[in-house]
Structures are given as structure tokens and as C-alpha cells.
PDB file of C-alpha atoms in Angstrom:
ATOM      1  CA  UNK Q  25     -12.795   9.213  -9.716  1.00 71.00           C
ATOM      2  CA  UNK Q  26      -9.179  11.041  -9.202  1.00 88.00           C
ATOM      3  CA  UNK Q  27      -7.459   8.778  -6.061  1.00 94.00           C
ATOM      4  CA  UNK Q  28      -5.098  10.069  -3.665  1.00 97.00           C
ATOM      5  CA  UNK Q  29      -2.622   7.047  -3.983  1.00 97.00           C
ATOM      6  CA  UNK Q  30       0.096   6.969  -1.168  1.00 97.00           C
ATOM      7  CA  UNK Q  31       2.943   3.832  -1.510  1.00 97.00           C
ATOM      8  CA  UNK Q  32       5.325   3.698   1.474  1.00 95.00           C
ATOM      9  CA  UNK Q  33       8.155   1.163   2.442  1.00 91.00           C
ATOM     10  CA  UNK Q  34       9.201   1.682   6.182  1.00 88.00           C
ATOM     11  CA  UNK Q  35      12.939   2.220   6.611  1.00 84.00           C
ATOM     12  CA  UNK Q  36      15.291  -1.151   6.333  1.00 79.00           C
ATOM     13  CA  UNK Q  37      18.228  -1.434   8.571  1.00 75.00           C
ATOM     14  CA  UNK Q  38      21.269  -1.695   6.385  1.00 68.00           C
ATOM     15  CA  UNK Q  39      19.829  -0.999   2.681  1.00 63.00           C
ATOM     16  CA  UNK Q  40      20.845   2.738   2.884  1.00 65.00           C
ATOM     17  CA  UNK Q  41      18.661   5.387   0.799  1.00 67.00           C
ATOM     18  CA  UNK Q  42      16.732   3.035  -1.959  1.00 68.00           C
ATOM     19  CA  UNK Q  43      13.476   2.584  -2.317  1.00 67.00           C
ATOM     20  CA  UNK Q  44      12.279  -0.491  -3.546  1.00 76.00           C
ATOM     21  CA  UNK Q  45      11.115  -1.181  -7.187  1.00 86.00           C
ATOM     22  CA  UNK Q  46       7.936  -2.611  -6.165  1.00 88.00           C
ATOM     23  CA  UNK Q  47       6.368   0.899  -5.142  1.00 90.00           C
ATOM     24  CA  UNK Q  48       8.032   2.732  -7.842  1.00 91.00           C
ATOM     25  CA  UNK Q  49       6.713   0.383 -10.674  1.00 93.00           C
ATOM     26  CA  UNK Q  50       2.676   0.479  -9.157  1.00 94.00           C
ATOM     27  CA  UNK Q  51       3.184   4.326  -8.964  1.00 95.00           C
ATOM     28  CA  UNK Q  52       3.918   4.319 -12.413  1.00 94.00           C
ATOM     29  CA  UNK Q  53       1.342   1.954 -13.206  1.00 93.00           C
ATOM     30  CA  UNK Q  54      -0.767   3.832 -11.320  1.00 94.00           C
ATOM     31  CA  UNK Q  55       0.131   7.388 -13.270  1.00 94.00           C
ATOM     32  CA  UNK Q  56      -0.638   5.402 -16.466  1.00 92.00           C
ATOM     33  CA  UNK Q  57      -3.872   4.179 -15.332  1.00 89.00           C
ATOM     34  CA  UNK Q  58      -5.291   7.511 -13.985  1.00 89.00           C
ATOM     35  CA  UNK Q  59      -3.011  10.845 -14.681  1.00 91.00           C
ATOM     36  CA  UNK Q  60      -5.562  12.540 -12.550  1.00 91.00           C
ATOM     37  CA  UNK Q  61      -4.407  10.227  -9.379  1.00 93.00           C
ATOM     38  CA  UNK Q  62      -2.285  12.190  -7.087  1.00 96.00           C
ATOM     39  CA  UNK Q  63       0.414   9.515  -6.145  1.00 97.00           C
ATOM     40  CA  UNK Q  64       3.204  10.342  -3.627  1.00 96.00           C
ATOM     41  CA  UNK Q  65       5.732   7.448  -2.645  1.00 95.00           C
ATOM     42  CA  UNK Q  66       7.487   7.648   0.423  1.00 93.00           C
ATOM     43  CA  UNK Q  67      10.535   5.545   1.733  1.00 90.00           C
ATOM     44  CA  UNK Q  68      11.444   5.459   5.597  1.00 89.00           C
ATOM     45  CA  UNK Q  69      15.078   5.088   4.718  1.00 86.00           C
ATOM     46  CA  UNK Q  70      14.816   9.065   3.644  1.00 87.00           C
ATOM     47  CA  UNK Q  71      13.053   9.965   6.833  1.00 88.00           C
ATOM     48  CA  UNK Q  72      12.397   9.201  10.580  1.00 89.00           C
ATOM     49  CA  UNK Q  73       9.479   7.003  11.391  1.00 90.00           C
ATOM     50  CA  UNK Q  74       7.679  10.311  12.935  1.00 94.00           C
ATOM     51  CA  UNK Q  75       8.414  12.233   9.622  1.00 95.00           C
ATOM     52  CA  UNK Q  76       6.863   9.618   7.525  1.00 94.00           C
ATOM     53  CA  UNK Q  77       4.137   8.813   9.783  1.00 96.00           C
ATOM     54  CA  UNK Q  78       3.227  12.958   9.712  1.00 97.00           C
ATOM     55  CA  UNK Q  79       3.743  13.029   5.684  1.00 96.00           C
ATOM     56  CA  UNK Q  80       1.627   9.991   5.257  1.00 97.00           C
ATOM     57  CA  UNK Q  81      -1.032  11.773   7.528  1.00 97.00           C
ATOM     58  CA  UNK Q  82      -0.739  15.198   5.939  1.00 97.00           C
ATOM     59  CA  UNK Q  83      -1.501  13.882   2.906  1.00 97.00           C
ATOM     60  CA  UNK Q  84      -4.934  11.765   3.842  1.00 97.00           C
ATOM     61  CA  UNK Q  85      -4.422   8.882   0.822  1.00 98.00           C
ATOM     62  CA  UNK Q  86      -7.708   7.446  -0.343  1.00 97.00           C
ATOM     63  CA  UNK Q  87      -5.563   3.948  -0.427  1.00 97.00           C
ATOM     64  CA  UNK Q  88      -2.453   3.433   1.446  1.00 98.00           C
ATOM     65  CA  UNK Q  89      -0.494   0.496   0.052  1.00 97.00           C
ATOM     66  CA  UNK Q  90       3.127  -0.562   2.487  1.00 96.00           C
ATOM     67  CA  UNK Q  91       5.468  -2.355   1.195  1.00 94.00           C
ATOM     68  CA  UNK Q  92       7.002  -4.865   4.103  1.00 94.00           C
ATOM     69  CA  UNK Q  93      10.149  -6.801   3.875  1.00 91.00           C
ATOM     70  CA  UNK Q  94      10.795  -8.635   7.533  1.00 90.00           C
ATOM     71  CA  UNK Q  95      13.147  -6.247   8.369  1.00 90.00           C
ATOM     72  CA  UNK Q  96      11.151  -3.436   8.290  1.00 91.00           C
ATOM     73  CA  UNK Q  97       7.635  -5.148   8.994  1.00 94.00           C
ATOM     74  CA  UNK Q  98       7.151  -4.042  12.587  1.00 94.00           C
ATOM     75  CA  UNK Q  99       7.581  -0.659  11.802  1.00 93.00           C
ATOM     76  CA  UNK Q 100       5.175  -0.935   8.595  1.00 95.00           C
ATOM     77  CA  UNK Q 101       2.080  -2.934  10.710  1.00 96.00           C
ATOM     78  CA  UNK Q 102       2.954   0.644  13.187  1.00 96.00           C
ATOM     79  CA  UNK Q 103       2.103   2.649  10.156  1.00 96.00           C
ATOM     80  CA  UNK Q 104      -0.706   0.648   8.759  1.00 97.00           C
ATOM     81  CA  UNK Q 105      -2.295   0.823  12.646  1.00 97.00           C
ATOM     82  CA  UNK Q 106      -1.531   4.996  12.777  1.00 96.00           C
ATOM     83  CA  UNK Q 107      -3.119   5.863   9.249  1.00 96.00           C
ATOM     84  CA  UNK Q 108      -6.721   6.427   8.854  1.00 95.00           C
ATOM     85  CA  UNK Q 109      -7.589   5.256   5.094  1.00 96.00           C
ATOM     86  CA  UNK Q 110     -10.440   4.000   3.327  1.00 96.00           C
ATOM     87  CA  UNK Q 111      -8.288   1.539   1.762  1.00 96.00           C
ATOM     88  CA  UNK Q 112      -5.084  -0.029   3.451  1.00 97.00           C
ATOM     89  CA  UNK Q 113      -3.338  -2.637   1.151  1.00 97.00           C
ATOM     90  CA  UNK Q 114      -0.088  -4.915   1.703  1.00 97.00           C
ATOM     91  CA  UNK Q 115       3.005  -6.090  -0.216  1.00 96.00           C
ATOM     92  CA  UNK Q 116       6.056  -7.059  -0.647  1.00 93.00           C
ATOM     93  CA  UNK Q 117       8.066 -10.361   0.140  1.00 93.00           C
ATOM     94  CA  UNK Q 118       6.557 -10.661   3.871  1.00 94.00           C
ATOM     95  CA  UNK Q 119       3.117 -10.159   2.927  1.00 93.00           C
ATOM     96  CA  UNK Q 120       2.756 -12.835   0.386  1.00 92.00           C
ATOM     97  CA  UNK Q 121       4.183 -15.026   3.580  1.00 95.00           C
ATOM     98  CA  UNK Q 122       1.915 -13.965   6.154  1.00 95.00           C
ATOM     99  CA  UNK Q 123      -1.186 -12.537   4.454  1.00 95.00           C
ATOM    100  CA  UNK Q 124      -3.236 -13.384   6.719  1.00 95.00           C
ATOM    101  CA  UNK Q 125      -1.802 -11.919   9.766  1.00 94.00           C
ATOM    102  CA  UNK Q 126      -1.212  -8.801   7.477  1.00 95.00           C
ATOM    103  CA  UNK Q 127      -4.778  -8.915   6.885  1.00 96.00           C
ATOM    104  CA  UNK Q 128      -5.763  -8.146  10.579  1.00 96.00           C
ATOM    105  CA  UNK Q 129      -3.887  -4.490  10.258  1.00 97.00           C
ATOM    106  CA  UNK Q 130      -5.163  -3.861   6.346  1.00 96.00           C
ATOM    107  CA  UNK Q 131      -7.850  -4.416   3.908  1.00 95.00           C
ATOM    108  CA  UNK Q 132      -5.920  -6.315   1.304  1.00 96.00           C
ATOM    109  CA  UNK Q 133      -2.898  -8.233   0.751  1.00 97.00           C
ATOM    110  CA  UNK Q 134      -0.869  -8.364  -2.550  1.00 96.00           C
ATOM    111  CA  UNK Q 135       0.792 -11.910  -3.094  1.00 95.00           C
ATOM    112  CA  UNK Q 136       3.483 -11.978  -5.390  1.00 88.00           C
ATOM    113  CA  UNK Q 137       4.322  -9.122  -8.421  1.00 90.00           C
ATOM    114  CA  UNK Q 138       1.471  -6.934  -8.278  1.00 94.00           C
ATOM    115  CA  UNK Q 139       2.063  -5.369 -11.698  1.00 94.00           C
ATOM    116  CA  UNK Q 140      -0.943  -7.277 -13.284  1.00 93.00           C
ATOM    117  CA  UNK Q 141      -3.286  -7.104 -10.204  1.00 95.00           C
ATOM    118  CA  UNK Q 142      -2.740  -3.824  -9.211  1.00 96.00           C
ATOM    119  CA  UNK Q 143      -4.596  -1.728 -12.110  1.00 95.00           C
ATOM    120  CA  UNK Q 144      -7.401  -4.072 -12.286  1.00 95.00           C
ATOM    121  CA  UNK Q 145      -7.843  -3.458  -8.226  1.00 95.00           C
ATOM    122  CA  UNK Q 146      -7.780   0.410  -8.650  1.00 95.00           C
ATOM    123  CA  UNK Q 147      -9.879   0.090 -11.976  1.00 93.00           C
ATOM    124  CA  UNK Q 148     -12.352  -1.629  -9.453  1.00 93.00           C
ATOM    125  CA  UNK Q 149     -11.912   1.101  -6.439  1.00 93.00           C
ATOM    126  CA  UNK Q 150     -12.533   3.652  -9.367  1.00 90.00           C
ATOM    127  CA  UNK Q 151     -15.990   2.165 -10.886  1.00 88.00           C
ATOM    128  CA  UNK Q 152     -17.244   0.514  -6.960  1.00 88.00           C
ATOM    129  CA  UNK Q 153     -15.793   3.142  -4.739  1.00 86.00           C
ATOM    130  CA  UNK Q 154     -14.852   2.304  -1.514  1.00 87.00           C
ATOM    131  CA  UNK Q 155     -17.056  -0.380  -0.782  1.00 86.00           C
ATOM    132  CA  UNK Q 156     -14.979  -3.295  -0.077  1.00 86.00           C
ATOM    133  CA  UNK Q 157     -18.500  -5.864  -0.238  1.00 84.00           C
ATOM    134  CA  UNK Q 158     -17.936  -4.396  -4.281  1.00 84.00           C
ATOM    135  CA  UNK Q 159     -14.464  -5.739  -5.040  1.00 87.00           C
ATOM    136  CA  UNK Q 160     -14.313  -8.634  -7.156  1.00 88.00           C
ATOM    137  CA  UNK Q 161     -12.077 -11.492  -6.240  1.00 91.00           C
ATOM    138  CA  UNK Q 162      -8.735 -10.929  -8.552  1.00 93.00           C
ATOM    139  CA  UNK Q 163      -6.165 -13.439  -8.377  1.00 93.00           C
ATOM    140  CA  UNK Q 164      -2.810 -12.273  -6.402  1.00 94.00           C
ATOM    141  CA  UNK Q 165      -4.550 -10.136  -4.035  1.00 95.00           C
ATOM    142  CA  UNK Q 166      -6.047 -11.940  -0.907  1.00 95.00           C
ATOM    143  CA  UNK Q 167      -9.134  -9.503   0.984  1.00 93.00           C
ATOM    144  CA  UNK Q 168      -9.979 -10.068   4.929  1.00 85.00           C
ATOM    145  CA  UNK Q 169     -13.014 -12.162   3.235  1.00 78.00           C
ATOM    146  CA  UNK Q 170     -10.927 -14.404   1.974  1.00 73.00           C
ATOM    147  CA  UNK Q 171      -8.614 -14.916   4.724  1.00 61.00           C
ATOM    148  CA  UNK Q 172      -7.942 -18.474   5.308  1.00 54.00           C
TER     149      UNK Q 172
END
């Protein structure tokens, strides 16, 4: 199953044009896992909160994953509650604080470096499809099932 893969980090006050590591490192790993996967990362920091919002819609991602620091985390629970997905996932350093109030505006919430837990979750999206009953538990990533 080829995924269309869409990582986004709102814009940051102060940080200028750079878009974090975090989504640059799961596109890769992402790339690597499926070369078929059409993967587009967007940063809010390159464009206004309308432009991103239309991009991210234009392109209708199969998962949308947001990266949220807390000073861009209302504008990235705005853009998790404007995108229809099948799959809405969280991460980043205010995420693994407050997964579960992530977990009312997204599927699933990455806790910590996601480099090990993110191929095994697509690996699972790619064998189960989109049925979220289907995902195993996998340790780092917290689903609304689990939500304490």
C-alpha cells in the first residue's frame, strides 16, 4: 500500500525559517521504508497559517503527523481540527507532555524520539489499513485507547 505521508510543524515565533529535525528524519525514514510513499513536509515558518492549512488540504495525506513545540501548539491542534485524514498523529516535545489532551484532536501520540516507533507504526498502517481497532500497541506511541 503506497501512503500519502504529510509531516507539518506549525510556524514558531522567533526560530526563523528551520524546520525541525524530527519531521525531516521520519520523512526519511519513511522514504526508506516505502519509496512508493509520497511524503511532503511542510513548515509554517515558510508559509502563512492559511497557506499551509490549503497545501496540507490540497494534498489529502492518508496520515497527517504535526509536530508541536508549546510555542506553536495552538496553531498545530487548529490544523489537526481543519484536516480531514484517516490517520492524524502527534509529536514533538509538547506531545510527549500532554498526550492525552493531544489525543482528543488526533489518533495517536508519539512520546519521545520516534525514529524506532515510527516504521513499525506505518509497517502496521501498511499490512492493517486504516483500521485503528488493527494497530498493535508499540511502545512510544500512546492511541485514544490507551489514553489514561
Amino acid at each position: 500500500m503506497s501512503l500519502k505521508i504529510c509531516l507539518v510543524s506549525s510556524a514558531s515565533p522567533g526560530k526563523g525559517k528551520i524546520i525541525p529535525n524530527g519531521i525531516r528524519i521520519l520523512a526519511g525514514i519513511a522514504h526508506e521504508e516505502d519509496k512508493s510513499s509520497d511524503i511532503r513536509v511542510y513548515d509554517g515558518n515558510f508559509h502563512s497559517d492559511i497557506e499551509l492549512e490549503e497545501k496540507v488540504k490540497l494534498f489529502k495525506p492518508d496520515i497527517l503527523g504535526v509536530s508541536i513545540f508549546t510555542d506553536n501548539s495552538e496553531k498545530s491542534i487548529r490544523l489537526l481540527n481543519s484536516i480531514e485524514s484517516p490517520i492524524k498523529i502527534a509529536g514533538g516535545p509538547f506531545a510527549a507532555q500532554l498526550p492525552n489532551e493531544l489525543l482528543t484532536h488526533c489518533d495517536y501520540v508519539f512520546l519521545g524520539e520516534a525514529e524506532l516507533s515510527f516504521p513499525i507504526f506505518l509497517n502496521s498502517i501498511k499490512f492493517n489499513g486504516f483500521d485503528k481497532g488493527k494497530m498493535p500497541s508499540i511502545a512510544g506511541v500512546r492511541s485514544k485507547s490507551e489514553k489514561e
